[in-house]
mmCIF file of C-alpha atoms in Angstrom:
data_model
loop_
_atom_site.group_PDB
_atom_site.id
_atom_site.type_symbol
_atom_site.label_atom_id
_atom_site.label_comp_id
_atom_site.label_asym_id
_atom_site.label_seq_id
_atom_site.Cartn_x
_atom_site.Cartn_y
_atom_site.Cartn_z
ATOM 1 C CA MET A 1 191.403 40.284 -68.363
ATOM 2 C CA SER A 2 189.907 40.256 -71.450
ATOM 3 C CA TYR A 3 191.932 43.381 -72.625
ATOM 4 C CA CYS A 4 194.578 41.740 -71.668
ATOM 5 C CA LEU A 5 194.335 39.023 -73.335
ATOM 6 C CA PHE A 6 193.208 40.276 -76.382
ATOM 7 C CA GLY A 7 193.985 44.311 -76.288
ATOM 8 C CA ARG A 8 196.503 43.867 -79.235
ATOM 9 C CA LEU A 9 193.398 43.340 -81.825
ATOM 10 C CA LEU A 10 191.663 46.685 -80.501
ATOM 11 C CA ASN A 11 195.385 48.337 -81.129
ATOM 12 C CA SER A 12 195.694 47.126 -83.838
ATOM 13 C CA GLY A 13 191.447 47.608 -85.758
ATOM 14 C CA TYR A 14 190.342 44.773 -85.132
ATOM 15 C CA ASP A 15 187.521 45.900 -82.999
ATOM 16 C CA SER A 16 184.905 42.940 -83.857
ATOM 17 C CA ILE A 17 187.175 40.468 -83.666
ATOM 18 C CA TYR A 18 188.146 41.917 -80.378
ATOM 19 C CA TYR A 19 184.760 42.078 -78.889
ATOM 20 C CA ILE A 20 183.957 38.654 -79.879
ATOM 21 C CA CYS A 21 186.533 36.650 -78.530
ATOM 22 C CA ALA A 22 186.303 39.123 -75.248
ATOM 23 C CA GLY A 23 182.415 37.703 -74.847
ATOM 24 C CA ILE A 24 183.241 34.019 -75.734
ATOM 25 C CA THR A 25 185.718 34.505 -73.181
ATOM 26 C CA SER A 26 183.532 36.209 -70.816
ATOM 27 C CA LYS A 27 181.171 33.061 -70.787
ATOM 28 C CA LEU A 28 183.693 30.291 -70.629
ATOM 29 C CA PHE A 29 184.509 32.332 -67.512
ATOM 30 C CA LEU A 30 181.236 32.729 -66.335
ATOM 31 C CA ILE A 31 180.440 28.389 -67.007
ATOM 32 C CA PHE A 32 183.589 27.845 -64.922
ATOM 33 C CA ILE A 33 182.502 29.813 -62.225
ATOM 34 C CA THR A 34 179.506 28.846 -61.951
ATOM 35 C CA LEU A 35 180.700 25.254 -62.423
ATOM 36 C CA TRP A 36 182.887 25.666 -59.116
ATOM 37 C CA LEU A 37 180.541 27.688 -57.002
ATOM 38 C CA LEU A 38 178.175 24.395 -57.717
ATOM 39 C CA ASP A 39 180.648 22.182 -56.638
ATOM 40 C CA HIS A 40 181.805 23.184 -53.720
ATOM 41 C CA LEU A 41 179.190 25.249 -52.311
ATOM 42 C CA ASN A 42 176.906 21.856 -52.897
ATOM 43 C CA PHE A 43 173.780 23.629 -53.927
ATOM 44 C CA ASN A 44 170.644 21.804 -55.052
ATOM 45 C CA PHE A 45 168.025 23.601 -57.653
ATOM 46 C CA PRO A 46 164.878 20.551 -57.451
ATOM 47 C CA THR A 47 164.102 21.645 -60.929
ATOM 48 C CA PRO A 48 163.290 19.456 -63.974
ATOM 49 C CA ASN A 49 164.968 19.655 -67.539
ATOM 50 C CA LYS A 50 162.265 21.361 -69.089
ATOM 51 C CA GLN A 51 162.105 24.557 -65.989
ATOM 52 C CA TYR A 52 166.466 24.143 -66.478
ATOM 53 C CA PHE A 53 165.893 24.595 -69.969
ATOM 54 C CA LEU A 54 162.937 27.664 -69.854
ATOM 55 C CA THR A 55 165.462 29.220 -67.475
ATOM 56 C CA ILE A 56 168.341 29.468 -69.667
ATOM 57 C CA ILE A 57 166.268 30.550 -72.302
ATOM 58 C CA THR A 58 164.854 33.302 -70.326
ATOM 59 C CA GLU A 59 168.656 34.158 -69.212
ATOM 60 C CA ILE A 60 170.033 33.895 -72.696
ATOM 61 C CA ILE A 61 167.044 36.648 -74.260
ATOM 62 C CA ALA A 62 167.386 38.686 -70.992
ATOM 63 C CA LEU A 63 171.625 39.124 -71.358
ATOM 64 C CA SER A 64 170.733 39.639 -75.372
ATOM 65 C CA ILE A 65 168.195 42.586 -74.440
ATOM 66 C CA PHE A 66 171.211 44.601 -72.215
ATOM 67 C CA GLY A 67 173.594 43.334 -75.078
ATOM 68 C CA ILE A 68 171.620 45.092 -77.354
ATOM 69 C CA ILE A 69 170.670 48.457 -75.270
ATOM 70 C CA GLY A 70 174.289 48.366 -73.911
ATOM 71 C CA TYR A 71 176.249 48.052 -77.183
ATOM 72 C CA ALA A 72 173.695 51.083 -78.878
ATOM 73 C CA ALA A 73 175.065 53.318 -75.608
ATOM 74 C CA VAL A 74 178.411 53.143 -75.863
ATOM 75 C CA ASP A 75 178.793 53.862 -79.877
ATOM 76 C CA SER A 76 176.183 56.130 -80.765
ATOM 77 C CA THR A 77 176.627 55.028 -84.442
ATOM 78 C CA VAL A 78 175.287 51.613 -83.509
ATOM 79 C CA SER A 79 171.180 51.997 -83.500
ATOM 80 C CA TYR A 80 168.697 49.037 -83.790
ATOM 81 C CA ASN A 81 165.023 48.834 -84.340
ATOM 82 C CA SER A 82 163.049 49.461 -81.261
ATOM 83 C CA LEU A 83 160.574 46.626 -82.147
ATOM 84 C CA ILE A 84 162.660 44.387 -81.639
ATOM 85 C CA VAL A 85 163.557 44.906 -78.696
ATOM 86 C CA CYS A 86 160.181 45.032 -77.142
ATOM 87 C CA SER A 87 159.586 41.910 -78.585
ATOM 88 C CA LEU A 88 162.195 40.428 -77.120
ATOM 89 C CA ILE A 89 161.128 42.102 -74.135
ATOM 90 C CA LEU A 90 157.835 40.487 -74.519
ATOM 91 C CA ILE A 91 159.055 37.029 -74.882
ATOM 92 C CA VAL A 92 161.225 37.372 -71.818
ATOM 93 C CA PHE A 93 158.183 38.634 -70.175
ATOM 94 C CA PHE A 94 155.973 35.673 -71.493
ATOM 95 C CA LEU A 95 158.984 33.078 -70.222
ATOM 96 C CA ILE A 96 158.984 34.571 -66.663
ATOM 97 C CA ILE A 97 155.340 33.379 -66.294
ATOM 98 C CA ILE A 98 155.874 29.872 -67.689
ATOM 99 C CA ASN A 99 158.736 29.466 -65.399
ATOM 100 C CA GLY A 100 156.335 30.986 -62.656
ATOM 101 C CA ILE A 101 153.141 28.681 -63.518
ATOM 102 C CA TYR A 102 155.967 25.470 -63.213
ATOM 103 C CA PHE A 103 157.916 26.605 -59.866
ATOM 104 C CA ASN A 104 154.132 26.768 -58.208
ATOM 105 C CA ARG A 105 153.434 23.119 -60.095
ATOM 106 C CA ILE A 106 156.476 21.847 -58.397
ATOM 107 C CA TYR A 107 155.666 23.392 -55.044
ATOM 108 C CA ALA A 108 152.055 22.092 -55.249
ATOM 109 C CA GLU A 109 153.908 18.463 -56.060
ATOM 110 C CA LYS A 110 155.861 18.791 -53.096
ATOM 111 C CA MET A 111 153.156 19.695 -50.595
ATOM 112 C CA GLN A 112 150.952 16.992 -51.561
ATOM 113 C CA TYR A 113 153.986 14.578 -51.251
ATOM 114 C CA GLU A 114 154.635 16.484 -47.665
ATOM 115 C CA LYS A 115 150.823 15.868 -47.025
ATOM 116 C CA GLN A 116 151.308 12.411 -48.527
ATOM 117 C CA LEU A 117 154.369 11.344 -45.773
ATOM 118 C CA GLN A 118 152.433 13.055 -42.898
ATOM 119 C CA LYS A 119 149.060 10.904 -44.005
ATOM 120 C CA GLU A 120 151.319 7.945 -43.402
ATOM 121 C CA LYS A 121 153.515 9.048 -40.766
ATOM 122 C CA TYR A 122 150.083 9.322 -38.484
ATOM 123 C CA ILE A 123 148.552 6.085 -39.954
ATOM 124 C CA LYS A 124 151.665 4.310 -38.759
ATOM 125 C CA GLN A 125 151.617 6.024 -35.233
ATOM 126 C CA SER A 126 147.799 5.152 -34.878
ATOM 127 C CA LEU A 127 148.434 1.581 -35.734
ATOM 128 C CA ARG A 128 151.253 1.122 -33.532
ATOM 129 C CA LEU A 129 148.720 2.439 -31.028
ATOM 130 C CA ILE A 130 146.283 0.328 -31.645
ATOM 131 C CA GLN A 131 148.208 -2.623 -31.896
ATOM 132 C CA ASN A 132 149.146 -2.002 -28.444
ATOM 133 C CA ILE A 133 145.765 -1.689 -26.771
ATOM 134 C CA SER A 134 144.794 -4.847 -28.757
ATOM 135 C CA TYR A 135 147.799 -6.734 -27.339
ATOM 136 C CA ASP A 136 147.047 -5.261 -23.747
ATOM 137 C CA ILE A 137 143.158 -6.133 -24.093
ATOM 138 C CA ASP A 138 144.373 -9.461 -25.543
ATOM 139 C CA ASP A 139 146.764 -9.801 -22.655
ATOM 140 C CA LYS A 140 144.060 -8.805 -19.480
ATOM 141 C CA LYS A 141 141.270 -11.278 -20.716
ATOM 142 C CA HIS A 142 143.873 -14.107 -20.824
ATOM 143 C CA ARG A 143 144.770 -13.605 -17.299
ATOM 144 C CA ILE A 144 140.724 -13.418 -16.601
ATOM 145 C CA HIS A 145 140.464 -16.436 -18.492
ATOM 146 C CA TRP A 146 142.682 -17.666 -16.592
ATOM 147 C CA ILE A 147 141.817 -16.808 -13.368
ATOM 148 C CA LEU A 148 137.788 -17.448 -13.604
ATOM 149 C CA GLU A 149 139.049 -21.253 -14.931
ATOM 150 C CA HIS A 150 141.138 -21.312 -11.525
ATOM 151 C CA ILE A 151 137.978 -20.105 -9.944
ATOM 152 C CA LYS A 152 136.178 -23.147 -11.172
ATOM 153 C CA HIS A 153 138.216 -25.631 -10.566
ATOM 154 C CA LEU A 154 138.391 -24.271 -6.951
ATOM 155 C CA ASN A 155 134.336 -24.387 -6.625
ATOM 156 C CA ASN A 156 134.341 -27.732 -8.314
ATOM 157 C CA ASP A 157 130.262 -27.456 -9.184
ATOM 158 C CA THR A 158 129.777 -27.125 -5.701
ATOM 159 C CA ASN A 159 127.732 -23.694 -6.428
ATOM 160 C CA PRO A 160 126.067 -24.524 -9.964
ATOM 161 C CA GLU A 161 125.456 -21.050 -9.977
ATOM 162 C CA ILE A 162 129.264 -19.644 -9.970
ATOM 163 C CA SER A 163 130.362 -22.172 -12.775
ATOM 164 C CA LYS A 164 127.027 -20.950 -14.990
ATOM 165 C CA ALA A 165 127.806 -17.343 -14.555
ATOM 166 C CA ILE A 166 131.717 -17.811 -15.432
ATOM 167 C CA GLU A 167 130.908 -19.437 -19.052
ATOM 168 C CA GLN A 168 128.025 -17.304 -19.568
ATOM 169 C CA TYR A 169 131.066 -14.195 -19.191
ATOM 170 C CA GLN A 170 133.611 -16.835 -21.512
ATOM 171 C CA SER A 171 131.070 -17.656 -24.349
ATOM 172 C CA LYS A 172 130.317 -13.880 -24.881
ATOM 173 C CA ASN A 173 134.053 -12.753 -24.343
ATOM 174 C CA THR A 174 135.155 -15.103 -26.850
ATOM 175 C CA TYR A 175 137.048 -13.314 -29.231
ATOM 176 C CA GLN A 176 136.460 -13.542 -33.261
ATOM 177 C CA LYS A 177 139.474 -13.944 -34.951
ATOM 178 C CA LEU A 178 139.647 -12.098 -38.308
ATOM 179 C CA VAL A 179 141.536 -13.602 -41.729
ATOM 180 C CA ALA A 180 144.203 -11.071 -42.496
ATOM 181 C CA SER A 181 143.398 -9.133 -45.213
ATOM 182 C CA LYS A 182 146.979 -7.915 -45.324
ATOM 183 C CA ASN A 183 145.369 -4.271 -44.455
ATOM 184 C CA PRO A 184 146.837 -3.863 -40.871
ATOM 185 C CA VAL A 185 144.874 -0.481 -40.205
ATOM 186 C CA PHE A 186 141.703 -1.756 -41.564
ATOM 187 C CA ASP A 187 142.653 -5.130 -40.036
ATOM 188 C CA ILE A 188 142.719 -3.918 -36.501
ATOM 189 C CA LEU A 189 139.745 -1.408 -35.950
ATOM 190 C CA ILE A 190 137.465 -3.871 -37.905
ATOM 191 C CA SER A 191 138.515 -6.385 -35.253
ATOM 192 C CA VAL A 192 137.894 -4.275 -32.167
ATOM 193 C CA LYS A 193 134.452 -3.292 -33.600
ATOM 194 C CA ILE A 194 133.124 -6.878 -34.046
ATOM 195 C CA ASN A 195 134.901 -7.754 -30.814
ATOM 196 C CA ARG A 196 132.915 -4.735 -29.131
ATOM 197 C CA LEU A 197 129.402 -5.663 -31.044
ATOM 198 C CA GLN A 198 130.452 -9.700 -29.066
ATOM 199 C CA ASP A 199 129.618 -7.495 -25.573
ATOM 200 C CA ASP A 200 126.227 -6.341 -26.993
ATOM 201 C CA ASN A 201 125.611 -10.103 -27.848
ATOM 202 C CA ILE A 202 126.291 -9.861 -31.531
ATOM 203 C CA SER A 203 127.893 -12.524 -33.388
ATOM 204 C CA ILE A 204 129.894 -11.342 -36.734
ATOM 205 C CA LYS A 205 131.088 -13.984 -38.874
ATOM 206 C CA PRO A 206 133.304 -11.996 -41.556
ATOM 207 C CA PHE A 207 134.311 -13.121 -44.363
ATOM 208 C CA PHE A 208 136.630 -10.735 -46.367
ATOM 209 C CA GLU A 209 137.512 -10.950 -50.432
ATOM 210 C CA ILE A 210 139.763 -7.432 -50.376
ATOM 211 C CA SER A 211 143.049 -6.950 -51.536
ATOM 212 C CA GLN A 212 146.097 -5.261 -49.717
ATOM 213 C CA ASN A 213 144.661 -1.551 -50.861
ATOM 214 C CA GLU A 214 145.760 1.798 -49.104
ATOM 215 C CA LYS A 215 142.167 2.706 -49.556
ATOM 216 C CA TYR A 216 141.360 -0.179 -46.903
ATOM 217 C CA ASP A 217 143.529 1.394 -44.522
ATOM 218 C CA ASP A 218 141.754 4.705 -45.458
ATOM 219 C CA LEU A 219 140.540 6.171 -41.812
ATOM 220 C CA ASP A 220 137.374 7.499 -43.442
ATOM 221 C CA PHE A 221 136.465 3.979 -45.226
ATOM 222 C CA THR A 222 137.000 2.201 -41.857
ATOM 223 C CA ASP A 223 134.928 4.631 -40.081
ATOM 224 C CA VAL A 224 132.162 3.641 -42.396
ATOM 225 C CA ILE A 225 132.207 0.197 -41.987
ATOM 226 C CA SER A 226 131.470 1.094 -38.368
ATOM 227 C CA GLU A 227 128.957 3.385 -38.928
ATOM 228 C CA ILE A 228 126.678 0.785 -40.935
ATOM 229 C CA LEU A 229 128.038 -2.020 -38.044
ATOM 230 C CA ASN A 230 126.268 0.468 -35.598
ATOM 231 C CA TYR A 231 122.391 -0.567 -36.905
ATOM 232 C CA VAL A 232 122.603 -4.005 -36.786
ATOM 233 C CA LYS A 233 120.183 -5.194 -33.889
ATOM 234 C CA ARG A 234 120.974 -6.864 -30.533
ATOM 235 C CA ASN A 235 121.065 -10.831 -29.820
ATOM 236 C CA SER A 236 121.280 -11.137 -33.785
ATOM 237 C CA GLU A 237 124.154 -13.389 -35.785
ATOM 238 C CA ILE A 238 124.908 -12.189 -39.135
ATOM 239 C CA THR A 239 127.745 -12.221 -41.766
ATOM 240 C CA LEU A 240 129.630 -9.922 -42.815
ATOM 241 C CA HIS A 241 131.274 -10.233 -46.556
ATOM 242 C CA ILE A 242 133.240 -7.552 -47.874
ATOM 243 C CA LYS A 243 133.792 -7.603 -51.109
ATOM 244 C CA GLY A 244 136.312 -5.357 -53.698
ATOM 245 C CA GLN A 245 134.932 -4.722 -56.807
ATOM 246 C CA GLY A 246 136.835 -2.917 -59.323
ATOM 247 C CA ILE A 247 137.115 0.402 -57.998
ATOM 248 C CA TYR A 248 134.179 -0.508 -55.476
ATOM 249 C CA THR A 249 133.968 -2.054 -52.726
ATOM 250 C CA LEU A 250 130.714 -4.097 -52.316
ATOM 251 C CA VAL A 251 129.815 -4.364 -47.956
ATOM 252 C CA GLU A 252 127.037 -6.942 -47.880
ATOM 253 C CA LEU A 253 125.245 -8.339 -44.374
ATOM 254 C CA TYR A 254 122.730 -11.092 -44.171
ATOM 255 C CA SER A 255 121.506 -13.493 -41.702
ATOM 256 C CA GLU A 256 118.448 -15.782 -41.373
ATOM 257 C CA ASN A 257 116.530 -13.209 -39.466
ATOM 258 C CA ASP A 258 115.675 -9.696 -39.598
ATOM 259 C CA PHE A 259 118.659 -8.135 -38.403
ATOM 260 C CA TYR A 260 118.447 -4.539 -38.913
ATOM 261 C CA ASP A 261 117.123 -1.416 -38.212
ATOM 262 C CA TYR A 262 116.469 0.080 -41.609
ATOM 263 C CA ASP A 263 114.376 3.091 -40.541
ATOM 264 C CA ARG A 264 117.125 4.203 -38.064
ATOM 265 C CA CYS A 265 119.838 3.964 -41.122
ATOM 266 C CA LYS A 266 120.886 7.388 -41.735
ATOM 267 C CA ILE A 267 124.949 7.181 -42.573
ATOM 268 C CA GLU A 268 125.901 10.448 -44.748
ATOM 269 C CA SER A 269 128.878 9.585 -46.186
ATOM 270 C CA ASP A 270 130.532 10.704 -49.586
ATOM 271 C CA LEU A 271 131.631 7.345 -50.131
ATOM 272 C CA ILE A 272 128.732 5.361 -49.693
ATOM 273 C CA VAL A 273 127.260 5.309 -54.015
ATOM 274 C CA LYS A 274 123.771 3.172 -53.033
ATOM 275 C CA LYS A 275 122.454 0.675 -50.429
ATOM 276 C CA LYS A 276 120.056 -1.603 -50.724
ATOM 277 C CA ASN A 277 117.734 -4.065 -48.305
ATOM 278 C CA ILE A 278 116.129 -7.277 -49.594
ATOM 279 C CA TYR A 279 114.788 -10.403 -48.653
ATOM 280 C CA LYS A 280 115.792 -13.269 -50.616
ATOM 281 C CA ASP A 281 115.335 -17.423 -50.258
ATOM 282 C CA GLY A 282 115.180 -16.957 -46.440
ATOM 283 C CA ILE A 283 117.510 -14.978 -46.123
ATOM 284 C CA TYR A 284 117.851 -11.074 -45.379
ATOM 285 C CA TYR A 285 120.425 -8.511 -46.909
ATOM 286 C CA MET A 286 121.139 -5.368 -46.299
ATOM 287 C CA LYS A 287 124.149 -4.352 -49.247
ATOM 288 C CA PHE A 288 125.967 -0.847 -49.740
ATOM 289 C CA LEU A 289 128.304 -0.116 -52.352
ATOM 290 C CA LEU A 290 131.124 1.829 -51.265
ATOM 291 C CA LYS A 291 132.715 5.148 -53.842
ATOM 292 C CA GLY A 292 133.112 4.312 -57.422
ATOM 293 C CA THR A 293 132.372 5.204 -61.039
ATOM 294 C CA ASP A 294 131.626 1.866 -62.956
ATOM 295 C CA ASP A 295 127.908 1.291 -63.684
ATOM 296 C CA ASP A 296 128.762 -2.130 -64.292
ATOM 297 C CA VAL A 297 129.233 -3.321 -60.976
ATOM 298 C CA ARG A 298 126.631 -0.849 -59.866
ATOM 299 C CA GLU A 299 123.777 -2.875 -61.772
ATOM 300 C CA ASN A 300 124.879 -6.026 -59.770
ATOM 301 C CA LEU A 301 124.061 -4.810 -56.198
#
């Protein structure tokens, strides 16, 4: 095509002008074909601007090397310094390495994003499952409650032992509602844990000072809270206080009576930074500081 357009220049002896015009025409033709392919084939290159820049520079230098070598092969009177060619090849080599590093970084970020999406999907599925189980348990307990109330009404105190047994069961299985912390996974799992402890005659009064944050919905975090509560003695009445302190979270249990199996408490978790049990002003405390790096907060434990 270039010869058809600019052949007269070549025949007239204007070789240099011919080669310049032919080179520009071929590059314009390549750009138009590339744009047409991108538009009609819907190519999608998830590449940042810096990556495009590096790719274009690499291609330009590579094409320049091929042009130099090819032109020297066609015209024996033309010779180029081999040092220049080697330097250009070395530059292309380093640019290819840099491109590879960028692509690896993009791939790692994409994989991290995919893992995060899978984690969120798993949490949502788990949350829906827990919610369904919780609603089913609430419904069954509600039915049992009214059945027992009906039995009490039919009994009409004719048998005090029946009424007493029903009242004991109802007081033992009364739910203690949590203050909503806007962390759904945390709220549901800790609610389930507290309700299970109530079956062991452990009365827990929850008091939360935490904001909405995805770290509280992390299953490892809720597992640590559950593990901490496993060492509360039976027939205890305690207050569970969870407070956000910057990047730390303070988990505090306290009661007027000695309520904790301190010697048996062998919790192993990377989330626990520090733990302490103290007796102050007639109150027993068990404190845990979870995950952080701020020493000022650690000193407040």
